[in-house]
Coordinates of C-alpha atoms in Angstrom, one line a residue:
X127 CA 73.0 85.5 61.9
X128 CA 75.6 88.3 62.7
X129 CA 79.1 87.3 64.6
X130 CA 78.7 87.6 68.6
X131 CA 80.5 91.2 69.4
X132 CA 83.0 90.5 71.5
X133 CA 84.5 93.1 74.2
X134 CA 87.7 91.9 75.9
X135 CA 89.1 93.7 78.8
X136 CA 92.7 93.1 79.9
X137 CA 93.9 94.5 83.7
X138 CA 96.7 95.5 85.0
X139 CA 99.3 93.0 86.7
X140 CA 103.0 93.8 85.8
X141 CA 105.2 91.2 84.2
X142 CA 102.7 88.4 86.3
X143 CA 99.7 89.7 85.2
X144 CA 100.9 89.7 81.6
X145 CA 101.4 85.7 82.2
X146 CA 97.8 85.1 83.4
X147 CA 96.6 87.3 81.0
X148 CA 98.8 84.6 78.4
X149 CA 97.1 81.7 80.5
X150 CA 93.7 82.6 79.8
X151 CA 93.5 83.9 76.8
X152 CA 95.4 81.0 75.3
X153 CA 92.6 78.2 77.1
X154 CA 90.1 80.1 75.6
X155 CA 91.8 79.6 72.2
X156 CA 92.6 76.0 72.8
X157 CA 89.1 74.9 74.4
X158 CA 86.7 77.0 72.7
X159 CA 88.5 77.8 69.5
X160 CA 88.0 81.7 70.3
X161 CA 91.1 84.0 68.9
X162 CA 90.9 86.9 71.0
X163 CA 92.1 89.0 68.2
X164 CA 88.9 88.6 66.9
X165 CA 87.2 90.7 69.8
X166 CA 85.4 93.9 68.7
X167 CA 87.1 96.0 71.1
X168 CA 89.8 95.3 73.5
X169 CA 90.3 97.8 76.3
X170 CA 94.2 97.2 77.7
X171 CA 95.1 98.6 81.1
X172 CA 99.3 98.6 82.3
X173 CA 100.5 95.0 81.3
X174 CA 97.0 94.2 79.5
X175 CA 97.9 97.4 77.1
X176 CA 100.7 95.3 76.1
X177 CA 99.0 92.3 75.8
X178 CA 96.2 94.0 73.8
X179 CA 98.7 95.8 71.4
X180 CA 100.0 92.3 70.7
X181 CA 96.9 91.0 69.9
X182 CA 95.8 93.8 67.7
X183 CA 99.5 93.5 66.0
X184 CA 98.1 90.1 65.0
X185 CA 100.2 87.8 67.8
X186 CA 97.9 85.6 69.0
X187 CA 97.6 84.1 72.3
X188 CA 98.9 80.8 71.4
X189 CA 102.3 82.3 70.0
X190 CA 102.2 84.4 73.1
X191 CA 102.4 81.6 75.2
X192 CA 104.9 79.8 72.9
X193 CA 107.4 82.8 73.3
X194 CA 106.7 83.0 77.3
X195 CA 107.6 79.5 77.2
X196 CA 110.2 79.4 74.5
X197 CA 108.8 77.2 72.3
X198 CA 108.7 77.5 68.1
X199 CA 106.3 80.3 66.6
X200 CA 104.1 80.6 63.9
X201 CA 106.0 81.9 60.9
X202 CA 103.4 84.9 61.4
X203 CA 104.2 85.3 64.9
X204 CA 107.8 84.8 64.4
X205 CA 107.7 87.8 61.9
X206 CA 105.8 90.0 64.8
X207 CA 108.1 89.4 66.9
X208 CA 111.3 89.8 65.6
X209 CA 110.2 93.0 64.7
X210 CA 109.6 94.0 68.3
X211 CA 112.1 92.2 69.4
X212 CA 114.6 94.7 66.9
X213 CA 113.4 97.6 67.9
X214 CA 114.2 97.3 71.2
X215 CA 117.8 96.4 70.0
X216 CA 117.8 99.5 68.4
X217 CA 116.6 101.4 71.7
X218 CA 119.6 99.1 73.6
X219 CA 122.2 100.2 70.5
X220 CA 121.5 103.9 70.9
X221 CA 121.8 103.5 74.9
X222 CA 119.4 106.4 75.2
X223 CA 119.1 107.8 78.3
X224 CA 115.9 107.1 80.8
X225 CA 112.5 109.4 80.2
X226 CA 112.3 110.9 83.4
X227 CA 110.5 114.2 84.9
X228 CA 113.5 116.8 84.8
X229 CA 112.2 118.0 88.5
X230 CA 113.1 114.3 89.8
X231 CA 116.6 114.5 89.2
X232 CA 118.7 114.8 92.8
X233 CA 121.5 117.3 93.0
X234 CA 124.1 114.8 94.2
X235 CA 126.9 118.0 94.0
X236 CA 129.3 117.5 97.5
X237 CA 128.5 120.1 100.5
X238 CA 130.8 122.1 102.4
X239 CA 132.7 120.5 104.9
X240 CA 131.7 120.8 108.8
X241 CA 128.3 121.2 109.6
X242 CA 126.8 121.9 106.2
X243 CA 127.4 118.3 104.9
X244 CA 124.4 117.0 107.1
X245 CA 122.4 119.6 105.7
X246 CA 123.0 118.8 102.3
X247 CA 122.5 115.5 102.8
X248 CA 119.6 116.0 104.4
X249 CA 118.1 118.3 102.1
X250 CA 119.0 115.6 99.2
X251 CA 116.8 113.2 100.9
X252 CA 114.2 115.5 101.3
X253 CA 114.7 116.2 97.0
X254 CA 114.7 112.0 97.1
X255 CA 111.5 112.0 98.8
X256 CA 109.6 114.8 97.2
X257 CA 105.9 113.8 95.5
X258 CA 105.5 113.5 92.1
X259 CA 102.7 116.0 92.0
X260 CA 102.1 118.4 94.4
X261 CA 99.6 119.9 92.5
X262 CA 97.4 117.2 92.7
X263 CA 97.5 117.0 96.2
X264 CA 96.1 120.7 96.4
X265 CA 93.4 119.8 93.8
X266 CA 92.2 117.1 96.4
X267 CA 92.3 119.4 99.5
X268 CA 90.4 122.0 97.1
X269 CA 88.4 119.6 95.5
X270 CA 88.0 116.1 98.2
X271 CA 84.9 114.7 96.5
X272 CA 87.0 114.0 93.4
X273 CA 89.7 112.4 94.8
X274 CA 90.4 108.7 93.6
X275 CA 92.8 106.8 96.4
X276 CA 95.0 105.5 93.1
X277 CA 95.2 109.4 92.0
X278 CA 96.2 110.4 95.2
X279 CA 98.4 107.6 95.8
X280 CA 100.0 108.7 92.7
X281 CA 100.3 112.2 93.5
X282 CA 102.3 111.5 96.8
X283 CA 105.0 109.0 96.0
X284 CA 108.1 109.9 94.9
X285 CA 108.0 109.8 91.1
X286 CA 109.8 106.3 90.1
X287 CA 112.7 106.7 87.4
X288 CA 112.9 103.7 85.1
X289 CA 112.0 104.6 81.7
X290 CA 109.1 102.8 79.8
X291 CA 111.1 103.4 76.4
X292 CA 111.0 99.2 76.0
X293 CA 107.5 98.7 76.5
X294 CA 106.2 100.9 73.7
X295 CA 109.2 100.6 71.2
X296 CA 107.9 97.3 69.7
X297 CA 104.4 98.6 69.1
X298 CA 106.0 102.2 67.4
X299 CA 108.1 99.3 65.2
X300 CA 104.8 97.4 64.5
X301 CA 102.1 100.2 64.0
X302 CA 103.9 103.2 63.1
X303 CA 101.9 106.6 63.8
X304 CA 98.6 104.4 62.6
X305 CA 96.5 102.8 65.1
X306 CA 94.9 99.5 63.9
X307 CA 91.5 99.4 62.4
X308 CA 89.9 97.5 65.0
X309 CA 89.2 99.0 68.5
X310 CA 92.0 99.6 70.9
X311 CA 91.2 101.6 73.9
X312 CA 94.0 102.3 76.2
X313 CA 94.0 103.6 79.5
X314 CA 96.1 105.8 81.2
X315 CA 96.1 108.6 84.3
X316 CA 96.6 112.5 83.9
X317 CA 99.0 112.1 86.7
X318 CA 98.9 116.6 87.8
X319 CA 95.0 115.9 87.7
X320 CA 94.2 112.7 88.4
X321 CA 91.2 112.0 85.3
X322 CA 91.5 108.9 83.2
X323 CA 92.1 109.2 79.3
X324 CA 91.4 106.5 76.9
X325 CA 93.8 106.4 74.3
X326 CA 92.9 105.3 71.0
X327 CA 89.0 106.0 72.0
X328 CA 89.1 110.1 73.4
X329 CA 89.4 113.0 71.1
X330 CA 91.4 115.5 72.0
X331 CA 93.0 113.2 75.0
X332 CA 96.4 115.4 74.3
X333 CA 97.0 117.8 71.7
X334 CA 98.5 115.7 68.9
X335 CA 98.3 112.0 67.7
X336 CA 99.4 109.6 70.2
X337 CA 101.1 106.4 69.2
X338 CA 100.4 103.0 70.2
X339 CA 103.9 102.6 71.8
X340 CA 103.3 105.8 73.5
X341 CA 100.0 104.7 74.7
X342 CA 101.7 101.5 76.1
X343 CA 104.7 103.7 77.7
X344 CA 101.9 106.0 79.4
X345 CA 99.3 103.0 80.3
X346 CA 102.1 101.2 82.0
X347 CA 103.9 103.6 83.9
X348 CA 103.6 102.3 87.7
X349 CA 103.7 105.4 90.0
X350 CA 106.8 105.3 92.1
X351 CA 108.6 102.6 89.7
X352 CA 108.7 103.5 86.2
X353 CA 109.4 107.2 85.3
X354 CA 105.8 109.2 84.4
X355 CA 105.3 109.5 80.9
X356 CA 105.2 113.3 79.0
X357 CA 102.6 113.5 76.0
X358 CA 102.3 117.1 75.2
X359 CA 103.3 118.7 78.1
X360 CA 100.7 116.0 80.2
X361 CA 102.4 113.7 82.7
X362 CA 100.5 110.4 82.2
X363 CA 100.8 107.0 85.0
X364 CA 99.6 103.7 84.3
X365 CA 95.6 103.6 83.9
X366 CA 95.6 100.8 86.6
X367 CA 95.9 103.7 89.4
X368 CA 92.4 104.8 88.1
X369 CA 90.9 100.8 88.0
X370 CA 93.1 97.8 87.7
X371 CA 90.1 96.9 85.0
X372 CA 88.4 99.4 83.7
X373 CA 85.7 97.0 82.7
X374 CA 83.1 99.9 82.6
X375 CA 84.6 101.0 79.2
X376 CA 83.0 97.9 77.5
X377 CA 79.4 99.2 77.5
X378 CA 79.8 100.4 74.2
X379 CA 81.7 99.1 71.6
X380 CA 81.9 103.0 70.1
X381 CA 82.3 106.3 72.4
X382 CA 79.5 107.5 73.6
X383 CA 78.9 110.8 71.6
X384 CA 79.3 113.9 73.8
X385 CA 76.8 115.9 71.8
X386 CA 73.6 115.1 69.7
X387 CA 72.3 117.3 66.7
X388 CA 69.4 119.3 68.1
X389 CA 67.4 118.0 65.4
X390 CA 68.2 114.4 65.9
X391 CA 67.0 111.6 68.7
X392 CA 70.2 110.6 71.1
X393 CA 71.4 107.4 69.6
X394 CA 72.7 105.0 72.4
X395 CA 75.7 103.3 70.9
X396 CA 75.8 99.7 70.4
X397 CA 76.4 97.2 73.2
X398 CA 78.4 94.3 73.0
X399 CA 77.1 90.8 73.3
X400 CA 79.7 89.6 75.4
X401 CA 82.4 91.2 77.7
X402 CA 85.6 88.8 79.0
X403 CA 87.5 90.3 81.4
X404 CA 90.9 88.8 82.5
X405 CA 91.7 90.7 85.7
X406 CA 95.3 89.3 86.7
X407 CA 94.7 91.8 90.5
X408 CA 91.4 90.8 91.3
X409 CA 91.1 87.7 93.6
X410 CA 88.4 85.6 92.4
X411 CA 87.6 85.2 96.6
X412 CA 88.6 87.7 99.4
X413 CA 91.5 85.8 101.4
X414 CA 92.6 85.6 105.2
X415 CA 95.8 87.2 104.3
X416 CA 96.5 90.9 105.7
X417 CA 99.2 92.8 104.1
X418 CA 99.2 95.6 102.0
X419 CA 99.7 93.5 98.7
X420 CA 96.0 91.8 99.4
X421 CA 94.4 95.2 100.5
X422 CA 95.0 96.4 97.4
X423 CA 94.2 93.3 95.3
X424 CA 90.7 93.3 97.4
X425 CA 90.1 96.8 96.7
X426 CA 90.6 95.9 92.9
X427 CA 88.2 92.9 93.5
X428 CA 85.5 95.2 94.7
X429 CA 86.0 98.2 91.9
X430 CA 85.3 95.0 89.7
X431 CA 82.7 93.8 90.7
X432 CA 80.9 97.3 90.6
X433 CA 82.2 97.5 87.2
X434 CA 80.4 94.2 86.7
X435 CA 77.2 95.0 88.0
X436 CA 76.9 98.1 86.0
X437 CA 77.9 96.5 82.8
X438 CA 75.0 93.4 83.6
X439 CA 72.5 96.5 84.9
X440 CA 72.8 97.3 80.8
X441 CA 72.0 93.9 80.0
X442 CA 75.6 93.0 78.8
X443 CA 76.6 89.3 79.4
X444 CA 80.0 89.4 81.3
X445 CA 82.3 86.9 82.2
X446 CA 85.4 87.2 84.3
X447 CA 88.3 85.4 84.9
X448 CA 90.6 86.1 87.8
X449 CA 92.8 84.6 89.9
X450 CA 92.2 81.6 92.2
X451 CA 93.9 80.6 95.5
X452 CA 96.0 78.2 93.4
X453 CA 96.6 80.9 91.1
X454 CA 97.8 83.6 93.7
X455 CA 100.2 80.9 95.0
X456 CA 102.4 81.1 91.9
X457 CA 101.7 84.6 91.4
X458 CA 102.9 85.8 94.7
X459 CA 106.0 87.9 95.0
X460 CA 107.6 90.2 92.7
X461 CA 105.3 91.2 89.9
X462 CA 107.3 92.3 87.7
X463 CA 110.0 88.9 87.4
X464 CA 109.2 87.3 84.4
X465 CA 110.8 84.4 85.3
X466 CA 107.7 83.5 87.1
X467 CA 105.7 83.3 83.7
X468 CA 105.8 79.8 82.7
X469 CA 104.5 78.3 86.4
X470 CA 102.0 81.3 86.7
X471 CA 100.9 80.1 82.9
X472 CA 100.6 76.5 83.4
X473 CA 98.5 77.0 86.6
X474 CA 96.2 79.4 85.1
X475 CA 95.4 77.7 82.4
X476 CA 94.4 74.9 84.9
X477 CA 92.1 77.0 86.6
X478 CA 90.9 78.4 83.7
X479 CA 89.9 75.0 81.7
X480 CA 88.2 73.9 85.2
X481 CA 86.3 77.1 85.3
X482 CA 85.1 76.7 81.2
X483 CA 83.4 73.6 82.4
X484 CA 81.3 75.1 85.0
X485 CA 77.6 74.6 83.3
X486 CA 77.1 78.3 84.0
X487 CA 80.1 79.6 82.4
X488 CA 79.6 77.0 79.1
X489 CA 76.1 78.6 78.8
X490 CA 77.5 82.2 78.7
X491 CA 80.7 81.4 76.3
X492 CA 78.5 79.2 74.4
X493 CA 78.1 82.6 72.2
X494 CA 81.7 81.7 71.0
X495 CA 81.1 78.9 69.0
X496 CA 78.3 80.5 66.7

């Protein structure tokens, strides 16, 4: 009897989201004995890029929590991530200065005196306010029955100016210009026309090989916070603004070809046995609560669940973990502070062990174990 072939999808969720992501991943490990580095294919959107790139580097989710909590590695992990760890020391060392689109900078040059100095500061605020793609915004007047909200979200927000250069460093130290030999698919947003791209699964998603750092940079770049990310002339924001999930990827465990040789039947790529999904922004209930934060995190939980239902309508099992009411409580606030990882941790692998002993959730995982 073959292994189970495992698809693991990892959402978005900032510095938070990577926690949870740690939380479950690392229950799984310690109840069921399941590494998630052995998954099939691991599809990584915004802080689950990271968290995927980890995995594939070979950290696994028990030295991931270990480091979140500062607690001793695994000599193997120790090696990984000292290695990350350096290169972003490098980065620091060379003090290089923040990726950002040239168009955002603000001409902060003094105005005339009298009069003109309201206009020029006016006219800076305007510059401050500006959208970060205009062109985008036309496309959707042109073009309204492609419009994603994330896209256009995107689109009208000031482009944000922190660079990602941390985020994908580590992975350029780890993997080089390879990618690894097992399935990573990482998602990210054309940001000027709003499409998604897969990294590491698209050909001819930008013009010349694409590196899993860069991946990371361009998967994770929150519109309006960090700075878009420039692959060949393409300005790329995090994949979460196309789905905080992405779960739909997981049908197949190989592209779907785009063409079939006239002489040959289409082949339907494999399906996976089994697709986990940790989804750190999709509320495992709809809450009371009405405030913009829990309008979007309900909008995720709905995109998910259609995600869901079209992954079960091809007969793949699924199961989903996301975060309870117990979970949002430690979660809530800033979601990019990692100081909250080792409470949101602890209390999601609480809810996460509970939730492996539902009778319907053992039968499903039970695949695990063979």
């Amino acid at each position: 009897m073959r292994s189970p072939r495992v698809a693991l999808v990892l959402g978005a969720g900032g510095s938070v989201g990577h926690a949870f992501h740690v939380g479950v991943l690392s229950s799984l490990a310690e109840e069921l004995g399941w590494d998630a580095r052995s998954a099939e294919l691991i599809v990584g959107t915004s802080a689950g890029s990271i968290v995927g790139a980890g995995l594939r580097a070979g950290l696994g989710p028990l030295d991931m929590r270990a480091r979140a909590l500062g607690r001793p590695l695994s000599p193997a992990g120790r090696r990984i991530v000292r290695t990350g760890e350096a290169a972003i020391a490098q980065l620091a060392a060379a003090d290089q200065p923040a990726e950002a689109d040239p168009d955002a900078a603000v001409d902060e040059s003094p105005g005339a005196d009298g009069p003109l100095d309201g206009v020029a500061e006016l006219a800076t605020r305007v510059r401050q306010m500006r959208m970060a793609s205009p062109e985008r915004v036309l496309r959707a007047l042109r073009e309204p029955w492609r419009v994603t909200p994330g896209s256009l979200f995107s689109a009208m927000v000031p482009p944000g100016r922190r660079p990602t250069d941390s985020l994908g460093a580590p992975y350029d130290a780890l993997f080089g210009s390879e990618w690894p030999s097992s399935s990573l698919w990482i998602v990210a947003v054309k940001l000027d026309v709003g499409n998604r791209v897969v990294f590491g699964r698209d050909e001819g998603a930008s013009a010349g090989p694409v590196t899993v750092g860069r991946a990371v940079q361009a998967s994770c770049a929150v519109p309006g916070y960090f700075a878009p990310v420039k692959i060949d002339g393409e300005r790329y924001v995090d994949g979460g603004v196309h789905s905080t999930t992405n779960a739909d990827l997981a049908a197949h465990l190989v592209p779907v070809p785009r063409t079939h040789p006239a002489s040959a039947e289409p082949v339907e790529p494999e399906a996976p046995d089994l697709v986990i999904v940790s989804a750190p922004m999709s509320p495992e209930r709809a809450g009371p609560e009405l405030s913009p934060r829990s309008a979007v995190r309900q909008m995720a939980r709905r995109w998910l669940a259609g995600e869901l239902i079209g992954l079960r309508d091809r007969g793949v099992e699924t199961v989903a973990f996301q975060p309870t009411a117990d979970d949002l409580a430690q979660m809530s606030g800033n979601t990019m502070d990692p100081s909250k990882a080792p409470a949101v941790i602890e209390q999601v692998q609480a809810s996460t062990l509970a939730r492996l002993r539902e009778p319907e959730i053992a039968d499903r995982l039970a695949i695990l174990s063979r």
